[in-house]
Amino acid sequence: MTGTGTGTAAGSAVGAVPAAERGAIRIADRVVAKIAAQAAREALPEPPPEGAPPHVTVDVRDASARLHVGVELAYPGDIGAQCAAVRQQVASRVGELAGLTVPEVTVLVERLHRAAPESGRMR
């Protein structure tokens, strides 16, 4: 009997193939959408009481994802800054958690909710 006895024929065959060539993991579009929706919630301040949570549609091709995020925001507020924060957070989290590049995040403000006045009077 020769050899060390530590490997098997199947084990040595796996070791001969570099890890990058063994296969690939495909993350479902709905999983990427859930990651992106959570990231959008993280980027926004407290949502309006009657507002809907962010929703996302995804187009994944090869190793990149294009995302469309629909949000409802409180008004008045800095809408541009809130949208920029959503874009940055969504691209960052999808890249970290799903391993995808995100060349495009489109943020659509679907509805603005007027903040309740502090004094009880509306102008």
XYZ file of C-alpha atoms in Angstrom:
123
model
C 0.000 0.000 0.000
C 1.485 3.286 -1.049
C 0.432 6.913 -0.540
C -0.501 8.839 2.547
C -4.156 7.847 2.636
C -5.275 11.431 3.317
C -6.980 12.097 0.002
C -9.515 10.320 -2.137
C -9.880 10.255 -5.860
C -12.814 12.678 -5.613
C -10.955 14.937 -3.183
C -7.885 15.181 -5.396
C -10.049 15.927 -8.456
C -11.701 18.877 -6.677
C -8.330 20.173 -5.539
C -7.012 20.139 -9.115
C -9.659 22.600 -10.340
C -9.159 26.225 -9.274
C -11.949 27.579 -7.071
C -12.941 30.235 -9.622
C -13.602 27.562 -12.233
C -15.654 25.135 -10.094
C -19.006 26.837 -10.500
C -20.990 29.941 -9.797
C -23.587 31.164 -7.355
C -26.644 32.870 -8.768
C -28.589 35.109 -6.441
C -32.277 35.359 -7.311
C -33.626 38.734 -8.419
C -36.145 38.766 -5.561
C -33.326 38.361 -3.032
C -31.459 41.311 -4.568
C -34.716 43.300 -4.449
C -35.166 42.530 -0.744
C -31.588 43.562 0.022
C -32.103 46.810 -1.889
C -35.443 47.569 -0.198
C -33.896 47.090 3.243
C -30.972 49.332 2.284
C -33.413 52.036 1.113
C -35.216 51.851 4.485
C -31.867 52.218 6.250
C -30.997 55.315 4.200
C -34.236 57.188 4.856
C -35.279 58.941 8.046
C -38.396 57.762 9.873
C -41.047 57.082 7.199
C -44.287 59.060 7.126
C -47.004 57.323 9.214
C -49.237 56.705 6.197
C -46.349 56.016 3.801
C -45.613 52.727 2.084
C -42.207 51.068 2.475
C -39.742 51.298 -0.436
C -40.192 48.778 -3.204
C -37.620 47.690 -5.751
C -37.509 46.168 -9.212
C -34.271 44.551 -10.351
C -32.609 43.647 -13.628
C -29.626 41.348 -13.006
C -27.354 40.462 -15.908
C -24.046 38.686 -15.514
C -22.477 40.223 -12.400
C -24.283 43.567 -12.406
C -27.679 44.775 -11.247
C -29.731 47.778 -12.334
C -32.229 48.791 -9.685
C -35.372 50.948 -9.633
C -36.413 52.039 -6.147
C -39.826 53.573 -5.431
C -40.053 55.644 -2.234
C -42.515 57.855 -0.389
C -41.009 60.838 1.431
C -42.070 63.371 4.025
C -42.448 66.953 2.797
C -40.967 69.478 3.343
C -37.508 67.992 3.244
C -34.392 67.820 1.115
C -35.660 65.421 -1.537
C -32.432 65.439 -3.547
C -30.304 64.560 -0.523
C -32.681 61.768 0.489
C -32.609 60.288 -3.028
C -28.791 60.507 -3.130
C -28.596 58.726 0.232
C -30.873 55.951 -1.060
C -28.787 55.540 -4.235
C -25.528 55.347 -2.291
C -26.807 52.958 0.406
C -28.549 50.620 -2.052
C -25.505 50.374 -4.345
C -23.208 49.789 -1.379
C -25.318 47.107 0.374
C -26.147 45.175 -2.820
C -22.450 45.169 -3.699
C -21.445 43.983 -0.214
C -24.128 41.351 0.336
C -24.794 40.029 -3.168
C -21.381 40.570 -4.741
C -22.877 42.425 -7.703
C -21.727 45.649 -9.290
C -24.457 48.285 -9.349
C -23.937 50.728 -12.226
C -27.402 52.275 -11.906
C -29.888 52.961 -9.112
C -32.942 54.922 -10.210
C -34.949 56.461 -7.371
C -38.557 57.343 -8.103
C -40.374 59.520 -5.568
C -43.885 58.156 -5.850
C -45.541 60.272 -3.212
C -44.823 63.157 -0.865
C -46.498 63.233 2.535
C -47.002 66.608 4.139
C -45.568 66.732 7.629
C -48.086 67.627 10.340
C -47.682 71.250 11.417
C -46.325 71.744 14.922
C -48.755 74.533 15.881
C -51.834 72.783 14.520
C -52.428 75.452 11.857
C -51.930 74.947 8.145
C -50.942 77.729 5.772
